[in-house]
Each structure stands twice: as C-alpha cells, then as structure tokens.
Amino acid sequence: MAAGRKHGPAAISIPIMIEIQAVTQRFGSVEAVRNVDLSIRKGEVFGIIGRSGAGKSTLVRTLNLLNRPTSGRILLDGQDLTALSAQQLREARRGIGMIFQHFNLLSSRTVYDNIALPLELAGKSKAEIAQKVEPLLELVGLSALKDRYPAQISGGQKQRVGIARALANDPKVLLSDEATSALDPETTRSILELLRKINQELGLTIVLITHQMEVIKVICDRVAVMEAGQVIEQGEVLDVFRQPKHEVTRALIGDVIAHELPKGVVERLRARLAKAEAENDATKGTDHLFRFAFTGSGVDQPHLSEAVRRYSLDFNILHGQIDEIQGQAFGSLAILANGTQENINNAMQYLRSQGVVVEELNHVI
Ligand SMILES: Nc1ncnc2c1ncn2[C@@H]1O[C@H](COP(=O)(O)OP(=O)(O)O)[C@@H](O)[C@H]1O
Ligand SMILES: [Mg+2]
C-alpha cells in the first residue's frame, strides 16, 4: 500500500512553508498589495511574476515583515509572524534569507567577510564562522576569490556572494527579488542553475520574484502572476504556459514563447483571406487559424499529421517553436488549417482528445 493511502486520499496534504493570508499593504492612498492569498509549498521554487509596479517587491517584503502588512497574516512554517514580539521576530527572520537585484554587499569587506557577516551578527565564534563559510564558498564556487573585495569581482560573482551570505544562517526559505535582473543572459542562467542546485541539494524553499518569464520558465515549479497588487493567475508553470488565462500572462509568456503572430504573417494572412473571399470558390474549403499548445508526449507523437490524414485537411505552419519547461517538452504552433467546417471541427476535437490545447486565433486577423 502506498504510504499516503492509509488515511484515504482526503488526508494527503502537501506541506506548506509559507501561507500568505488575505495580505493587504497600503502606502497612504496606494494599495500596493490587495488581499493576496498564496500557499508556498515546502521545497518548491515558487515564482511571482508581474510587470513593474505590480506589487511584487512589496509582497515579498511582507514575507519577512520588512513591510508589516496593513492587514492579513504571514505564516512561516506554521508560525504567525505578524503575532511575534520584536525579539521573536528577529529570531524568526534568521529562517529567511534574501537576495537582491543590486547584491547589497559591503564594499569594505572581502567576499569571505561579507558571507561571514550574518554569523558575526548572530554572535558565532571565529571557528564556527570558518566552519560555515568555507563550505558555502565551495557551494557557490568562490573559494579561490574569498579574499577579493566586491569591486574586484563580476556581477555574477557578487550575486554568488549574496547567495552564500543569505544561506549562512541555514534559512528555511530563500527570497529572491529580481536577483538576476542586473545580469546578462549567460550569467543569469548560471545563477539560476546555482539556485536550482541549492533548492535540490539543501531542499530549500525558494520564492523568486521576477518580471521575466524566461526566469520562471527555467527554474520555477509553480508561478503566481501579479497585476495591480493582486494575484490574477497561478498554477504549475507548464499549465500556465499551456493555457494562460489572463491577458497579462499571455503578454509575459509572449516574451519567451512564439505566442503572438509576427506582423508580417498577419498581413500575408489578411491578404490571403481577402483573396479567398473575392474568389468565393466553395471547393477550396475555408481557412481557420489556430494555436496549438502541447506538452510531454504530445510533442513526440504525430498527432498533427494524424489529424491531417484523418480529416483531409491542409495544415500550414505559420509560426511556432518547441521548447523545454521543467524538463518537459513544450510546443506552441500557429497553424492555418484548410478544410470543410465539419472536418475542421472533427480534427480539433480529435486533437483536444489527445491533450492538445487548441485555440482559435481568427480574432487576430
Ligand atoms: N514605500 C512605499 N511608499 C509608497 N508607495 C510604494 C512604496 N513601495 C511601493 N510603493 C508603490 O506600490 C506599488 C507596487 O510597487 P512594487 O511592489 O515595488 O512593485 P514591483 O516590485 O512589482 O515593481 C507601486 O505603485 C509603488 O509605487
Ligand atoms: Mg520590484
């Protein structure tokens, strides 16, 4: 019998690390965060994405009460942070590491001494500090640079120092606010790989704030989308990519997935449809524009050619790509399908039954 079954399915619960309950944050008349509820699971990398000004930083700062919410509660591993005394809160904050866009290193301290700082503040001895800092230097790949000053290392190396410093007190949670936004794409990738490694090797829960869907795509398990202080959509990253519900989400995904049709394609399509209408030839069938999104096995299996064969359609691939999200293949294709209305309907029904997300795009032309 499977471990979870003896209590019945209803008893299987995923352990929660952070519970954000009805959190609202006002600054004067500005409601930066509005009634947000979110549960972040133990051991996951949870992304929060949104455009600039959406309220991401404000929300993440409520997680360690750098912002005390106007209303609502923050539970960290079951403990209500909003109910703690100042002393208890200082203690609880050690369980939360944080990294920032601009690293926030002390320029007068070496790499080693920057990482050692939180341990010094916690009153550790020199020997205890060395015992902690040396393996952290190793973990982030900076052992050889430990005596350098921040001005003598690159941006990516500075962020590695930031990460090691954030881990010094063995936190339960790492908060990352745009930690890769000041870095070039290659360095971003290496920092995200490091965060993934830390997540997997240490089992650390990571909450990652970003305005870049690429970052979410590479590292996150689940994602919440924020807009105007509210969470407008959330779910498994793959599901959100497959079927974004909100216009803002679609636009953010459009940055990394060929989601919207390029202008030139739309213009050619318009011309083609106008011509077909002028000719009014019923034997030619009608054109329909679709977007197909498919994941996992749908990418490998020839569902598309099968649909074409079964229903005697013409498929013209206009635009698209096959990508990988969280180790799973993900495809997004814009297709012009030509055939009788009945065959088109049947083909789309068939594709949907095979797990392909089918969306009519006729509104774009
Ligand atoms: N300390 C503050 N005082 C007043 N307004 C603030 C403060 N912090 C943030 N805001 C406002 O709250 C909104 C959300 O900001 P922020 O959380 O920084 O967004 P994001 O991180 O998503 O770009 C913005 O309109 C911003 O101007
Ligand atoms: Mg921000």
Short mmCIF file of C-alpha atoms and ligand atoms in Angstrom, two decimals:
data_model
loop_
_atom_site.label_atom_id
_atom_site.label_comp_id
_atom_site.label_asym_id
_atom_site.label_seq_id
_atom_site.Cartn_x
_atom_site.Cartn_y
_atom_site.Cartn_z
CA MET A 1 0.00 0.00 0.00
CA ALA A 2 1.24 3.47 -0.86
CA ALA A 3 2.38 5.49 2.13
CA GLY A 4 -0.29 8.16 1.83
CA ARG A 5 -3.22 5.79 1.32
CA LYS A 6 -3.88 4.55 4.78
CA HIS A 7 -5.60 7.82 5.69
CA GLY A 8 -7.52 7.96 2.41
CA PRO A 9 -6.99 10.50 -0.33
CA ALA A 10 -8.55 13.39 1.60
CA ALA A 11 -5.75 13.22 4.18
CA ILE A 12 -2.92 13.65 1.68
CA SER A 13 -1.75 17.19 2.13
CA ILE A 14 1.26 18.94 0.71
CA PRO A 15 3.34 20.53 3.48
CA ILE A 16 3.19 24.32 3.29
CA MET A 17 6.18 26.54 4.10
CA ILE A 18 4.64 29.98 3.67
CA GLU A 19 0.99 30.84 3.97
CA ILE A 20 0.04 34.34 2.86
CA GLN A 21 -3.45 35.03 4.16
CA ALA A 22 -5.51 37.98 2.91
CA VAL A 23 -2.49 40.29 2.89
CA THR A 24 -3.09 43.92 2.02
CA GLN A 25 -0.40 46.60 2.05
CA ARG A 26 -1.31 50.27 1.78
CA PHE A 27 1.05 53.21 1.49
CA GLY A 28 -1.17 56.22 2.09
CA SER A 29 -3.76 56.04 -0.66
CA VAL A 30 -1.76 53.48 -2.71
CA GLU A 31 -2.88 49.88 -2.30
CA ALA A 32 0.34 48.17 -3.38
CA VAL A 33 -0.87 44.67 -2.43
CA ARG A 34 -4.56 43.81 -2.35
CA ASN A 35 -5.97 40.91 -0.43
CA VAL A 36 -3.42 38.32 -1.57
CA ASP A 37 -3.71 34.65 -0.58
CA LEU A 38 -0.89 32.30 -1.55
CA SER A 39 0.44 28.99 -0.28
CA ILE A 40 4.07 28.16 -0.97
CA ARG A 41 4.98 24.53 -0.55
CA LYS A 42 8.00 23.15 1.26
CA GLY A 43 10.88 22.52 -1.11
CA GLU A 44 9.45 24.20 -4.17
CA VAL A 45 10.71 27.07 -6.29
CA PHE A 46 7.75 29.42 -6.41
CA GLY A 47 7.82 32.28 -8.87
CA ILE A 48 5.98 35.58 -8.60
CA ILE A 49 5.90 37.45 -11.88
CA GLY A 50 4.33 40.71 -12.96
CA ARG A 51 5.03 43.95 -14.68
CA SER A 52 6.87 46.77 -12.99
CA GLY A 53 4.72 48.29 -10.24
CA ALA A 54 2.53 45.18 -9.89
CA GLY A 55 3.35 44.90 -6.18
CA LYS A 56 5.85 42.03 -6.26
CA SER A 57 8.56 43.63 -4.14
CA THR A 58 6.02 44.94 -1.66
CA LEU A 59 4.54 41.46 -1.30
CA VAL A 60 7.89 39.74 -0.88
CA ARG A 61 8.90 42.30 1.75
CA THR A 62 5.83 41.36 3.77
CA LEU A 63 7.15 37.79 3.95
CA ASN A 64 9.83 38.78 6.44
CA LEU A 65 7.85 41.76 7.70
CA LEU A 66 10.27 44.28 6.19
CA ASN A 67 6.82 45.62 5.31
CA ARG A 68 4.32 44.95 8.05
CA PRO A 69 1.07 44.28 6.17
CA THR A 70 -1.81 46.69 6.73
CA SER A 71 -3.96 43.60 7.20
CA GLY A 72 -3.63 39.85 6.83
CA ARG A 73 -1.25 37.22 8.19
CA ILE A 74 2.03 35.58 7.18
CA LEU A 75 2.62 32.06 8.45
CA LEU A 76 6.18 30.75 8.12
CA ASP A 77 6.31 27.02 8.71
CA GLY A 78 3.12 27.33 10.74
CA GLN A 79 4.28 30.29 12.84
CA ASP A 80 2.29 33.53 12.52
CA LEU A 81 4.98 36.19 12.01
CA THR A 82 2.53 39.04 12.47
CA ALA A 83 1.88 37.90 16.05
CA LEU A 84 5.52 37.77 17.20
CA SER A 85 7.32 40.10 19.59
CA ALA A 86 10.28 42.10 18.26
CA GLN A 87 12.71 39.59 19.79
CA GLN A 88 10.84 36.57 18.41
CA LEU A 89 10.66 38.22 15.02
CA ARG A 90 14.43 38.78 14.93
CA GLU A 91 14.82 35.08 15.64
CA ALA A 92 12.25 34.04 13.01
CA ARG A 93 13.89 36.27 10.39
CA ARG A 94 17.04 34.14 10.57
CA GLY A 95 14.92 31.47 8.92
CA ILE A 96 14.54 33.68 5.86
CA GLY A 97 17.46 34.53 3.56
CA MET A 98 17.15 37.21 0.93
CA ILE A 99 18.98 38.18 -2.25
CA PHE A 100 18.57 41.38 -4.23
CA GLN A 101 18.99 42.83 -7.70
CA HIS A 102 21.90 45.04 -6.65
CA PHE A 103 23.54 42.46 -4.37
CA ASN A 104 23.79 44.82 -1.33
CA LEU A 105 27.35 43.75 -0.46
CA LEU A 106 29.58 45.74 1.85
CA SER A 107 32.36 47.19 -0.30
CA SER A 108 34.83 47.42 2.59
CA ARG A 109 34.56 43.70 3.34
CA THR A 110 36.09 40.82 1.42
CA VAL A 111 34.00 38.05 -0.13
CA TYR A 112 34.68 35.90 2.93
CA ASP A 113 33.78 38.66 5.38
CA ASN A 114 30.57 39.51 3.54
CA ILE A 115 29.42 35.92 3.85
CA ALA A 116 30.53 35.86 7.49
CA LEU A 117 28.54 38.97 8.42
CA PRO A 118 25.22 37.36 9.42
CA LEU A 119 27.15 34.82 11.51
CA GLU A 120 29.04 37.60 13.29
CA LEU A 121 25.72 39.33 13.97
CA ALA A 122 24.40 36.05 15.39
CA GLY A 123 27.39 36.00 17.78
CA LYS A 124 29.22 32.98 16.34
CA SER A 125 32.89 32.36 17.14
CA LYS A 126 35.65 32.68 14.55
CA ALA A 127 35.96 28.91 14.32
CA GLU A 128 32.21 28.40 13.92
CA ILE A 129 32.19 31.07 11.24
CA ALA A 130 35.03 29.43 9.30
CA GLN A 131 33.31 26.07 9.55
CA LYS A 132 30.23 27.57 7.93
CA VAL A 133 31.76 29.99 5.42
CA GLU A 134 34.28 27.63 3.79
CA PRO A 135 31.67 25.10 2.57
CA LEU A 136 29.43 27.96 1.42
CA LEU A 137 32.31 29.37 -0.65
CA GLU A 138 32.69 25.92 -2.12
CA LEU A 139 28.95 25.61 -2.82
CA VAL A 140 28.79 28.87 -4.77
CA GLY A 141 32.15 28.29 -6.48
CA LEU A 142 34.05 31.22 -4.93
CA SER A 143 36.71 29.55 -2.77
CA ALA A 144 39.51 30.97 -4.91
CA LEU A 145 38.15 34.51 -4.67
CA LYS A 146 37.45 34.70 -0.95
CA ASP A 147 39.96 37.47 -0.25
CA ARG A 148 38.78 39.74 -3.04
CA TYR A 149 36.67 42.83 -2.47
CA PRO A 150 33.30 43.35 -4.24
CA ALA A 151 34.87 45.89 -6.62
CA GLN A 152 37.27 43.15 -7.81
CA ILE A 153 34.65 40.59 -8.89
CA SER A 154 31.99 40.38 -11.62
CA GLY A 155 28.24 40.85 -11.19
CA GLY A 156 27.57 37.14 -11.30
CA GLN A 157 30.25 36.55 -8.67
CA LYS A 158 28.74 39.28 -6.49
CA GLN A 159 25.38 37.56 -6.66
CA ARG A 160 27.09 34.30 -5.65
CA VAL A 161 28.39 36.11 -2.57
CA GLY A 162 24.84 37.37 -1.95
CA ILE A 163 23.51 33.82 -2.17
CA ALA A 164 26.17 32.40 0.17
CA ARG A 165 25.51 35.21 2.68
CA ALA A 166 21.76 34.52 2.50
CA LEU A 167 22.42 30.85 3.30
CA ALA A 168 24.76 31.49 6.24
CA ASN A 169 22.08 31.12 8.91
CA ASP A 170 20.62 27.92 7.38
CA PRO A 171 17.33 29.53 6.38
CA LYS A 172 14.17 27.59 5.62
CA VAL A 173 13.33 29.97 2.82
CA LEU A 174 15.28 31.99 0.31
CA LEU A 175 13.59 35.11 -1.08
CA SER A 176 14.96 36.42 -4.34
CA ASP A 177 13.81 39.83 -5.59
CA GLU A 178 14.91 40.29 -9.21
CA ALA A 179 18.26 38.69 -8.32
CA THR A 180 19.20 38.17 -11.95
CA SER A 181 17.74 41.37 -13.41
CA ALA A 182 21.07 43.19 -13.44
CA LEU A 183 22.90 40.27 -15.08
CA ASP A 184 23.46 39.30 -18.71
CA PRO A 185 21.59 36.23 -20.03
CA GLU A 186 24.51 33.81 -19.65
CA THR A 187 25.27 34.88 -16.09
CA THR A 188 21.54 34.79 -15.33
CA ARG A 189 21.47 31.19 -16.45
CA SER A 190 24.42 30.21 -14.26
CA ILE A 191 22.86 31.92 -11.21
CA LEU A 192 19.54 30.18 -11.84
CA GLU A 193 21.37 26.86 -12.12
CA LEU A 194 23.03 27.55 -8.78
CA LEU A 195 19.66 28.35 -7.19
CA ARG A 196 18.21 25.12 -8.60
CA LYS A 197 21.15 23.16 -7.21
CA ILE A 198 20.68 24.74 -3.78
CA ASN A 199 16.95 24.01 -3.93
CA GLN A 200 17.60 20.37 -4.75
CA GLU A 201 20.63 19.68 -2.57
CA LEU A 202 19.51 21.58 0.51
CA GLY A 203 15.76 21.15 -0.02
CA LEU A 204 15.47 24.90 0.41
CA THR A 205 12.16 26.58 -0.44
CA ILE A 206 12.73 29.47 -2.85
CA VAL A 207 10.40 32.37 -3.59
CA LEU A 208 11.59 34.08 -6.70
CA ILE A 209 10.34 37.46 -7.87
CA THR A 210 10.92 38.44 -11.47
CA HIS A 211 9.45 40.38 -14.38
CA GLN A 212 11.00 37.90 -16.85
CA MET A 213 9.02 34.84 -17.91
CA GLU A 214 12.29 33.28 -19.07
CA VAL A 215 13.40 33.06 -15.42
CA ILE A 216 10.10 31.42 -14.44
CA LYS A 217 10.42 29.00 -17.34
CA VAL A 218 13.91 27.90 -16.41
CA ILE A 219 13.63 27.38 -12.67
CA CYS A 220 10.14 27.56 -11.14
CA ASP A 221 7.77 24.75 -10.24
CA ARG A 222 4.74 26.95 -9.78
CA VAL A 223 4.05 30.57 -10.54
CA ALA A 224 1.69 33.35 -9.49
CA VAL A 225 1.06 36.31 -11.76
CA MET A 226 0.51 39.70 -10.13
CA GLU A 227 -1.12 42.76 -11.59
CA ALA A 228 -2.20 45.93 -9.78
CA GLY A 229 -1.48 44.41 -6.37
CA GLN A 230 -3.49 41.25 -6.93
CA VAL A 231 -2.72 37.66 -7.88
CA ILE A 232 -4.58 37.24 -11.15
CA GLU A 233 -3.50 33.71 -12.01
CA GLN A 234 -1.43 30.89 -10.53
CA GLY A 235 -0.56 27.27 -11.19
CA GLU A 236 2.08 24.80 -12.33
CA VAL A 237 4.44 26.59 -14.73
CA LEU A 238 3.75 24.15 -17.54
CA ASP A 239 -0.03 24.59 -17.18
CA VAL A 240 0.21 28.35 -17.14
CA PHE A 241 2.34 28.26 -20.30
CA ARG A 242 -0.06 25.88 -21.99
CA GLN A 243 -3.20 27.76 -21.11
CA PRO A 244 -2.63 31.27 -19.86
CA LYS A 245 -5.94 32.67 -18.68
CA HIS A 246 -5.17 36.33 -18.33
CA GLU A 247 -4.12 38.84 -20.97
CA VAL A 248 -1.17 39.99 -18.81
CA THR A 249 0.07 36.42 -18.51
CA ARG A 250 -0.19 35.93 -22.25
CA ALA A 251 1.83 39.05 -22.87
CA LEU A 252 4.55 37.94 -20.41
CA ILE A 253 4.69 34.48 -21.97
CA GLY A 254 4.86 36.11 -25.39
CA ASP A 255 8.34 37.33 -24.46
CA VAL A 256 9.68 33.78 -24.43
CA ILE A 257 7.28 31.67 -26.48
CA ALA A 258 6.27 32.40 -30.04
CA HIS A 259 2.76 33.14 -28.90
CA GLU A 260 1.68 36.11 -30.91
CA LEU A 261 1.89 36.05 -34.69
CA PRO A 262 4.50 38.35 -36.19
CA LYS A 263 3.08 41.36 -38.05
CA GLY A 264 4.29 40.18 -41.46
CA VAL A 265 2.50 36.84 -41.05
CA VAL A 266 -0.74 38.57 -40.06
CA GLU A 267 -0.54 40.82 -43.12
CA ARG A 268 0.02 37.92 -45.50
CA LEU A 269 -2.88 36.08 -43.90
CA ARG A 270 -5.21 39.03 -44.33
CA ALA A 271 -4.30 39.24 -48.00
CA ARG A 272 -4.90 35.53 -48.44
CA LEU A 273 -8.29 35.61 -46.76
CA ALA A 274 -9.37 38.66 -48.74
CA LYS A 275 -8.40 36.88 -51.96
CA ALA A 276 -10.29 33.72 -50.99
CA GLU A 277 -13.36 35.77 -50.22
CA ALA A 278 -13.16 37.57 -53.58
CA GLU A 279 -12.84 34.28 -55.45
CA ASN A 280 -15.61 32.73 -53.40
CA ASP A 281 -14.70 29.20 -54.51
CA ALA A 282 -16.63 26.73 -52.35
CA THR A 283 -14.48 23.78 -53.46
CA LYS A 284 -11.43 25.28 -51.73
CA GLY A 285 -12.70 24.88 -48.17
CA THR A 286 -12.25 27.59 -45.60
CA ASP A 287 -9.18 28.81 -43.74
CA HIS A 288 -9.06 28.72 -39.96
CA LEU A 289 -6.29 29.99 -37.80
CA PHE A 290 -5.39 28.06 -34.67
CA ARG A 291 -2.81 27.97 -31.98
CA PHE A 292 -1.86 24.54 -30.67
CA ALA A 293 -0.06 24.11 -27.38
CA PHE A 294 1.11 20.69 -26.38
CA THR A 295 3.42 19.16 -23.81
CA GLY A 296 5.25 15.98 -22.99
CA SER A 297 4.23 13.08 -25.18
CA GLY A 298 2.13 15.34 -27.41
CA VAL A 299 5.36 16.73 -28.76
CA ASP A 300 6.77 13.37 -29.74
CA GLN A 301 3.65 11.79 -31.11
CA PRO A 302 2.48 12.73 -34.56
CA HIS A 303 -0.98 13.97 -33.53
CA LEU A 304 -0.88 16.76 -36.05
CA SER A 305 -0.16 14.56 -39.07
CA GLU A 306 -2.75 12.10 -37.82
CA ALA A 307 -5.38 14.86 -37.70
CA VAL A 308 -4.44 15.97 -41.21
CA ARG A 309 -4.69 12.41 -42.56
CA ARG A 310 -7.95 11.51 -40.84
CA TYR A 311 -9.81 14.64 -41.81
CA SER A 312 -8.21 15.51 -45.14
CA LEU A 313 -7.04 18.92 -44.06
CA ASP A 314 -4.26 21.17 -45.19
CA PHE A 315 -2.08 22.41 -42.36
CA ASN A 316 0.20 25.31 -42.93
CA ILE A 317 2.54 26.03 -40.01
CA LEU A 318 2.89 29.79 -39.76
CA HIS A 319 4.87 30.27 -36.64
CA GLY A 320 5.96 28.48 -33.52
CA GLN A 321 8.55 26.65 -31.51
CA ILE A 322 9.28 23.60 -29.46
CA ASP A 323 10.87 24.34 -26.14
CA GLU A 324 11.57 22.73 -22.79
CA ILE A 325 9.96 23.73 -19.50
CA GLN A 326 10.90 21.95 -16.28
CA GLY A 327 12.41 19.09 -18.26
CA GLN A 328 9.25 18.58 -20.33
CA ALA A 329 8.95 19.36 -23.99
CA PHE A 330 6.54 22.18 -24.74
CA GLY A 331 5.32 23.15 -28.20
CA SER A 332 3.41 26.16 -29.41
CA LEU A 333 2.39 26.41 -33.06
CA ALA A 334 0.25 28.81 -35.05
CA ILE A 335 -1.40 26.90 -37.87
CA LEU A 336 -3.62 27.78 -40.81
CA ALA A 337 -5.95 24.86 -41.35
CA ASN A 338 -7.95 24.47 -44.53
CA GLY A 339 -10.85 22.08 -44.99
CA THR A 340 -14.61 21.76 -44.66
CA GLN A 341 -16.08 23.14 -41.48
CA GLU A 342 -17.11 19.66 -40.38
CA ASN A 343 -13.65 18.19 -40.89
CA ILE A 344 -12.04 21.11 -39.13
CA ASN A 345 -14.37 20.66 -36.15
CA ASN A 346 -13.67 16.93 -36.00
CA ALA A 347 -9.92 17.43 -36.27
CA MET A 348 -9.89 19.92 -33.43
CA GLN A 349 -11.99 17.60 -31.31
CA TYR A 350 -9.53 14.82 -32.05
CA LEU A 351 -6.53 16.99 -31.12
CA ARG A 352 -8.20 18.11 -27.89
CA SER A 353 -8.84 14.46 -27.01
CA GLN A 354 -5.08 13.91 -27.42
CA GLY A 355 -4.32 16.61 -24.86
CA VAL A 356 -3.51 19.40 -27.29
CA VAL A 357 -4.74 22.83 -26.21
CA VAL A 358 -6.50 24.24 -29.27
CA GLU A 359 -7.34 27.89 -29.54
CA GLU A 360 -8.98 29.69 -32.47
CA LEU A 361 -6.98 32.74 -33.41
CA ASN A 362 -9.33 34.12 -36.04
CA HIS A 363 -9.75 37.26 -33.98
CA VAL A 364 -6.16 38.30 -34.73
CA ILE A 365 -6.91 38.59 -38.47
N1 LIG B 1 7.29 52.58 0.44
C1 LIG B 1 6.37 52.92 -0.48
N2 LIG B 1 5.63 54.04 -0.38
C2 LIG B 1 4.69 54.37 -1.28
N3 LIG B 1 4.40 53.62 -2.36
C3 LIG B 1 5.09 52.48 -2.54
C4 LIG B 1 6.11 52.07 -1.62
N4 LIG B 1 6.63 50.90 -2.05
C5 LIG B 1 5.97 50.60 -3.19
N5 LIG B 1 5.06 51.54 -3.48
C6 LIG B 1 4.13 51.53 -4.63
O1 LIG B 1 3.50 50.28 -4.65
C7 LIG B 1 3.33 49.80 -5.98
C8 LIG B 1 4.00 48.45 -6.14
O2 LIG B 1 5.41 48.62 -6.08
P1 LIG B 1 6.41 47.39 -6.06
O3 LIG B 1 5.98 46.43 -5.01
O4 LIG B 1 7.78 47.94 -5.95
O5 LIG B 1 6.17 46.76 -7.50
P2 LIG B 1 7.08 45.72 -8.33
O6 LIG B 1 8.12 45.16 -7.42
O7 LIG B 1 6.11 44.72 -8.84
O8 LIG B 1 7.68 46.52 -9.46
C9 LIG B 1 3.88 50.90 -6.86
O9 LIG B 1 2.84 51.71 -7.29
C10 LIG B 1 4.84 51.63 -5.96
O10 LIG B 1 4.99 52.96 -6.37
MG MG B 2 10.21 45.14 -7.60
#
